mmCIF file of N, CA and C in Angstrom:
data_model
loop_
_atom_site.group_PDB
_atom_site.id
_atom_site.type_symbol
_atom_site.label_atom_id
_atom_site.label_comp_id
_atom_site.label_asym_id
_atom_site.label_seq_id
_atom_site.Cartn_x
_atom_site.Cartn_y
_atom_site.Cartn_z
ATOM 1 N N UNK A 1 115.617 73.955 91.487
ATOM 2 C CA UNK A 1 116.280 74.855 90.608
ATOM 3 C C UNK A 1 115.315 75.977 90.249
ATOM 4 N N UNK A 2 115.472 77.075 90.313
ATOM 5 C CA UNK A 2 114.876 78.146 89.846
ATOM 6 C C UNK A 2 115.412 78.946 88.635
ATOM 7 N N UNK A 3 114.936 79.390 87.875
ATOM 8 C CA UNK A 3 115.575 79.947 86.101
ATOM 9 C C UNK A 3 114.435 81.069 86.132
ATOM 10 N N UNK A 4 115.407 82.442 86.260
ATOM 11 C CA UNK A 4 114.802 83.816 86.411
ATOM 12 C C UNK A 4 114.914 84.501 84.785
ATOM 13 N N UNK A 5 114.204 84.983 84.350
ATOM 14 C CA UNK A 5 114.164 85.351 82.917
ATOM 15 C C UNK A 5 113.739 86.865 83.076
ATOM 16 N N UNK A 6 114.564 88.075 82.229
ATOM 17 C CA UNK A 6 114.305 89.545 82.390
ATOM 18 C C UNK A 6 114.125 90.004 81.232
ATOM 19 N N UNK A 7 112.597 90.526 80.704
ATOM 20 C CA UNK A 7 112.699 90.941 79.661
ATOM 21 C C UNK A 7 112.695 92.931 79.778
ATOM 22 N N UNK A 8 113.273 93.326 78.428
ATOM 23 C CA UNK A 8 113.686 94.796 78.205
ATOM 24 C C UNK A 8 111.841 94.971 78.201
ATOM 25 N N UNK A 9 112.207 96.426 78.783
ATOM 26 C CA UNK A 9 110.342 97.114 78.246
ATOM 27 C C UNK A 9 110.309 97.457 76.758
ATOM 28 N N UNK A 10 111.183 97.330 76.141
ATOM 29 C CA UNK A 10 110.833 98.083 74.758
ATOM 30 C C UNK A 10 111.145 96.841 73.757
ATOM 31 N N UNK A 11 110.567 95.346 74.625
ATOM 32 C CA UNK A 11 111.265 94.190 73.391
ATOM 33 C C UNK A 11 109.539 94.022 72.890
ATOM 34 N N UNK A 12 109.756 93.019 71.961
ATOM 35 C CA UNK A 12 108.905 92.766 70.626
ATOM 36 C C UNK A 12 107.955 91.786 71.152
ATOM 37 N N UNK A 13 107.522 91.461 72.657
ATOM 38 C CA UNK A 13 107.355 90.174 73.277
ATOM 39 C C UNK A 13 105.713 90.833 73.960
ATOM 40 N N UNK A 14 104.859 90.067 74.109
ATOM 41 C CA UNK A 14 103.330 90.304 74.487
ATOM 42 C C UNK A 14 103.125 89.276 75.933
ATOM 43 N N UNK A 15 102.562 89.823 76.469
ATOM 44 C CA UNK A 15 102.189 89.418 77.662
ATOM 45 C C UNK A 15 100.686 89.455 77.813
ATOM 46 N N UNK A 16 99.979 88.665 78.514
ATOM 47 C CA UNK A 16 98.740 88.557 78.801
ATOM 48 C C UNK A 16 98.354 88.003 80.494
ATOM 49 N N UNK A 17 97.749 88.346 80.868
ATOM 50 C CA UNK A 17 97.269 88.853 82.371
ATOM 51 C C UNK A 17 95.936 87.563 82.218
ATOM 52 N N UNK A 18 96.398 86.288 82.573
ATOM 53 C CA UNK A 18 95.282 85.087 82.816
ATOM 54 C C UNK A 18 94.469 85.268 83.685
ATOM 55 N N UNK A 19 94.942 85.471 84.940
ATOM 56 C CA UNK A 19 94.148 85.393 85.927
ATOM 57 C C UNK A 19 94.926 86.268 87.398
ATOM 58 N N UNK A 20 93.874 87.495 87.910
ATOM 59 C CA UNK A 20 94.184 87.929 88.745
ATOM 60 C C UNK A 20 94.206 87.015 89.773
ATOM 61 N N UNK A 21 95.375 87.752 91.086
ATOM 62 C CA UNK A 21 95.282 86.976 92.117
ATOM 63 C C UNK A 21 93.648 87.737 93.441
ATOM 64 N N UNK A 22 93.131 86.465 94.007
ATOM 65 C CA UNK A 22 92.474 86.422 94.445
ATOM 66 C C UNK A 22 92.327 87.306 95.757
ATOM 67 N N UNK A 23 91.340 87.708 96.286
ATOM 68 C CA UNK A 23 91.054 88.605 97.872
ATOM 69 C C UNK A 23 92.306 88.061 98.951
ATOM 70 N N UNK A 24 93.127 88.696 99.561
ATOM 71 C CA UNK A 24 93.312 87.951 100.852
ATOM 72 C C UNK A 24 94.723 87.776 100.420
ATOM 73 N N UNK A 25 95.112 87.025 99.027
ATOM 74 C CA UNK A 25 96.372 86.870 98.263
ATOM 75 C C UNK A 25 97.402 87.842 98.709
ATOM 76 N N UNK A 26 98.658 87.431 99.094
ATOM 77 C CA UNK A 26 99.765 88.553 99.367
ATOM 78 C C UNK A 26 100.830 88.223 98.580
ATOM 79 N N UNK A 27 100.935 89.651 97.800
ATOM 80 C CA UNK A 27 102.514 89.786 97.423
ATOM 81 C C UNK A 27 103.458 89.791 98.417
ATOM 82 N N UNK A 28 104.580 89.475 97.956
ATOM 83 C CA UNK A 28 105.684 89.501 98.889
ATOM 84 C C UNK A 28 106.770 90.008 97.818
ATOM 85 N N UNK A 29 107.087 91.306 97.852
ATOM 86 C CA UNK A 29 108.589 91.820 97.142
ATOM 87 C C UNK A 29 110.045 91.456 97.784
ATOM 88 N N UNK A 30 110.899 91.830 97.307
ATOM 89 C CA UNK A 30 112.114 91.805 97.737
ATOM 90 C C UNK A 30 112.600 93.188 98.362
ATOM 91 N N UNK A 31 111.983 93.989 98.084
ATOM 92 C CA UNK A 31 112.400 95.554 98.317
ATOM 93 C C UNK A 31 111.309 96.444 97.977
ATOM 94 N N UNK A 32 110.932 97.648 98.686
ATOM 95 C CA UNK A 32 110.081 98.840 98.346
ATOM 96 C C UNK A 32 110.835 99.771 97.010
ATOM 97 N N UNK A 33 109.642 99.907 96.071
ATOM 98 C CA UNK A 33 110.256 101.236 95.771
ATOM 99 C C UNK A 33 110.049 100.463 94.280
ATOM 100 N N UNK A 34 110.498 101.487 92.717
ATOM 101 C CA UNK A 34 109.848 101.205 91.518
ATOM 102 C C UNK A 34 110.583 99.901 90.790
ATOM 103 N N UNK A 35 111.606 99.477 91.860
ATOM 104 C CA UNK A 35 112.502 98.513 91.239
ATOM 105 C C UNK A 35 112.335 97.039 91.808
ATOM 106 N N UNK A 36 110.942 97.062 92.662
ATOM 107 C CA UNK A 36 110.950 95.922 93.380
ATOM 108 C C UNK A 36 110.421 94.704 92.392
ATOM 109 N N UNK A 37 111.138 93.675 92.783
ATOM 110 C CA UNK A 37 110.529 92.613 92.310
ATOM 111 C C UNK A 37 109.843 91.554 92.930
ATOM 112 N N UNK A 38 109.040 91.014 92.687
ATOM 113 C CA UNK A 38 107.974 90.112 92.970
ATOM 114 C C UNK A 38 108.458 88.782 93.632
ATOM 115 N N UNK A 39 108.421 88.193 94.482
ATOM 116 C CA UNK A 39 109.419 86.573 95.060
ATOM 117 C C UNK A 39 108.346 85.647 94.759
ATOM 118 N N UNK A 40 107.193 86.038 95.347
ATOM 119 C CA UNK A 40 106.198 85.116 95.751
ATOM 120 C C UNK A 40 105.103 85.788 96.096
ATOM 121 N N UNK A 41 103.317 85.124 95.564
ATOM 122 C CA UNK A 41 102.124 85.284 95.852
ATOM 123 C C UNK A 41 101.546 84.329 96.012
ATOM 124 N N UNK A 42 101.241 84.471 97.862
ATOM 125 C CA UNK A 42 100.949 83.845 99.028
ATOM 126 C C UNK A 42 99.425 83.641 98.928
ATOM 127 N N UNK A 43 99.236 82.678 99.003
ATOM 128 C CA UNK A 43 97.759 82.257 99.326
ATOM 129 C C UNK A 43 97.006 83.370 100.102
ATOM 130 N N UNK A 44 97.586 83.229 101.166
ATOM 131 C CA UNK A 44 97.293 84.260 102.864
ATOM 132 C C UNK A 44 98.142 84.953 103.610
ATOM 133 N N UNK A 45 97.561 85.139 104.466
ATOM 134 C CA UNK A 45 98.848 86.004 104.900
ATOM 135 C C UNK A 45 100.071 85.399 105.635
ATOM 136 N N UNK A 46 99.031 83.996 106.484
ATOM 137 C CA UNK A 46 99.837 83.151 107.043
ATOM 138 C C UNK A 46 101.183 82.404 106.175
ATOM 139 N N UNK A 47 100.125 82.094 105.296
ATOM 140 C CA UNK A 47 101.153 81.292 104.049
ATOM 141 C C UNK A 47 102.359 82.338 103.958
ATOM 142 N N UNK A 48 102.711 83.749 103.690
ATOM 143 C CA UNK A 48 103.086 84.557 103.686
ATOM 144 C C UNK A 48 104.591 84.767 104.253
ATOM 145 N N UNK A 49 103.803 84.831 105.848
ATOM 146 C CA UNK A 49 104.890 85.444 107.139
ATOM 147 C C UNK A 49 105.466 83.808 107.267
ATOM 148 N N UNK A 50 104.814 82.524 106.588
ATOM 149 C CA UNK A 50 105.977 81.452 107.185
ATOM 150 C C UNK A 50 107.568 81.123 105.681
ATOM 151 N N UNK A 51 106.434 81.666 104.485
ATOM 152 C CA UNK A 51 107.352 81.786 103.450
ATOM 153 C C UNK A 51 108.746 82.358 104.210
ATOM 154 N N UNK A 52 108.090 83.577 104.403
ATOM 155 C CA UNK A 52 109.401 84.817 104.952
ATOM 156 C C UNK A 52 110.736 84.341 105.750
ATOM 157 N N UNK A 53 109.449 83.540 106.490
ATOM 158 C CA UNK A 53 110.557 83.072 107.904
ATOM 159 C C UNK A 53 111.659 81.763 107.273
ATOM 160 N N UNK A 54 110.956 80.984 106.152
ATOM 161 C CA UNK A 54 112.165 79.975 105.709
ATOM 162 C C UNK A 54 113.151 80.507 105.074
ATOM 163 N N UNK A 55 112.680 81.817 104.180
ATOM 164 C CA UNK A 55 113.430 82.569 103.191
ATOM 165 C C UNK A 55 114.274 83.729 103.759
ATOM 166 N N UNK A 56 113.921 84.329 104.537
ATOM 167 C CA UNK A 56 114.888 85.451 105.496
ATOM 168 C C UNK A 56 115.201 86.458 104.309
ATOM 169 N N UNK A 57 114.626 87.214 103.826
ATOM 170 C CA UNK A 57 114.816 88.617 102.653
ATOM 171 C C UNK A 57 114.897 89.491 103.720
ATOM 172 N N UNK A 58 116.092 90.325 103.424
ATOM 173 C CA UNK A 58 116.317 91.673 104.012
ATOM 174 C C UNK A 58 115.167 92.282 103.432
ATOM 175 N N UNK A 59 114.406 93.400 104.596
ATOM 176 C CA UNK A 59 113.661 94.651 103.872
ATOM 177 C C UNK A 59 112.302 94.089 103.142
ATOM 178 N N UNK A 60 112.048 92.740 103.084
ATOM 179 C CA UNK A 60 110.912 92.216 102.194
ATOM 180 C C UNK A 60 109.519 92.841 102.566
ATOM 181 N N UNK A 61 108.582 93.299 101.432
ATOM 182 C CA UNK A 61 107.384 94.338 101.760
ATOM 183 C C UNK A 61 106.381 93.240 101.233
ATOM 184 N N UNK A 62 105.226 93.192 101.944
ATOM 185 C CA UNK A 62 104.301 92.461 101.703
ATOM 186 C C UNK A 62 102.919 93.417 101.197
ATOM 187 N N UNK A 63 102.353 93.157 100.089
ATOM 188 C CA UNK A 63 101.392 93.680 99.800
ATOM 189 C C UNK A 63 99.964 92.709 99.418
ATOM 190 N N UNK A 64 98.923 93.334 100.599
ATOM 191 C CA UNK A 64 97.742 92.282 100.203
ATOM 192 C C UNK A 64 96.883 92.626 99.232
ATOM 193 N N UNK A 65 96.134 91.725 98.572
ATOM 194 C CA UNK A 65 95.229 91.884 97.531
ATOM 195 C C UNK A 65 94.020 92.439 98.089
ATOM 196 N N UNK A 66 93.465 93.338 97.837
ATOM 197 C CA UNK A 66 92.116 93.651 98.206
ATOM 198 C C UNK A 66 90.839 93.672 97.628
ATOM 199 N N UNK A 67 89.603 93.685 98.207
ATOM 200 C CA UNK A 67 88.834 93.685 98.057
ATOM 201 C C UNK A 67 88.493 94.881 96.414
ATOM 202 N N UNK A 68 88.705 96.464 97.100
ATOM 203 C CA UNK A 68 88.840 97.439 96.005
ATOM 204 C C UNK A 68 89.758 97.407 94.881
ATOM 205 N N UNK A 69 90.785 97.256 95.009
ATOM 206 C CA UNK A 69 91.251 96.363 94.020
ATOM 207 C C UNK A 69 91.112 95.579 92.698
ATOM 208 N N UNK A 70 90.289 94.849 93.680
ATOM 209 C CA UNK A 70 90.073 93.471 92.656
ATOM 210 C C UNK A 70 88.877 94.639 91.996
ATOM 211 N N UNK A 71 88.126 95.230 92.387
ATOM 212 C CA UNK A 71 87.032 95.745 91.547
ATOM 213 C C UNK A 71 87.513 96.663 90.475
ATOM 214 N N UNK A 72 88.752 97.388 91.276
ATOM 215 C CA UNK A 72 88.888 98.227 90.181
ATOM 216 C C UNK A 72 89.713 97.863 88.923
ATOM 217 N N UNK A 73 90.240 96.595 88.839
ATOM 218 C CA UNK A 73 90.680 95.753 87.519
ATOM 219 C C UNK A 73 89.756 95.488 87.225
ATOM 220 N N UNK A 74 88.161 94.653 87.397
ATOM 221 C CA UNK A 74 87.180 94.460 87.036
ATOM 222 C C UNK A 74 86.752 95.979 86.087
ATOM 223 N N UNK A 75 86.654 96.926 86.332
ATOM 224 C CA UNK A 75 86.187 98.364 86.027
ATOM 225 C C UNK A 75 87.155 98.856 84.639
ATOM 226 N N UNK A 76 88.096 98.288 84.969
ATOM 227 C CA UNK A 76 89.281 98.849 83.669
ATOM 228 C C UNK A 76 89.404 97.820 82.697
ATOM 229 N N UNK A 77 88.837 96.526 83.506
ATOM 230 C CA UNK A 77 88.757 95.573 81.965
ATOM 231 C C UNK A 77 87.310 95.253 81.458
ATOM 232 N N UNK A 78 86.315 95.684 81.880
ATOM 233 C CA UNK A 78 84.866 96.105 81.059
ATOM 234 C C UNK A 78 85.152 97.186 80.447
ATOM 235 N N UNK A 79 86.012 98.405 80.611
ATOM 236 C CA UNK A 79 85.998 99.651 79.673
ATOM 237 C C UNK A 79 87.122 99.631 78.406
ATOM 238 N N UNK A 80 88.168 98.683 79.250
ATOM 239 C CA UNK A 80 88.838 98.166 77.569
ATOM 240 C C UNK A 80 88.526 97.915 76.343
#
């Protein structure tokens, strides 16, 4: 069973950012573009392309975690 929950941007609710995902880590969206949402973050890439293949998403965009990246969250949360 899966239970999807959508909160408004302008509600009264706080969020906190535990733990980035790691080098190598792939997003996998449902769609390109400012409305995409998130399905799954893949270990690898492999882990990834076999998710895909059980799940079959039209249009699904994969985005990997990188190296620069990861530094430049490192860089914006020492200057916070």
């Amino acid at each position: 069973m899966n239970i999807h929950r959508t909160f408004a941007l302008d509600s009264d609710l706080t969020f906190e950012v535990l733990e980035r995902p790691p080098v190598g880590a792939v997003r996998i969206f449902g769609r390109a573009g400012e409305a995409r949402e998130l399905l799954l973050l893949a270990e690898n890439q492999t882990s990834a392309e076999t998710w895909l293949k059980a799940h079959r998403y039209p249009g699904p965009v994969m985005d990997e975690v990188t190296t620069d990246e990861v530094a430049a969250a490192d860089v914006k949360g020492r200057a916070a």
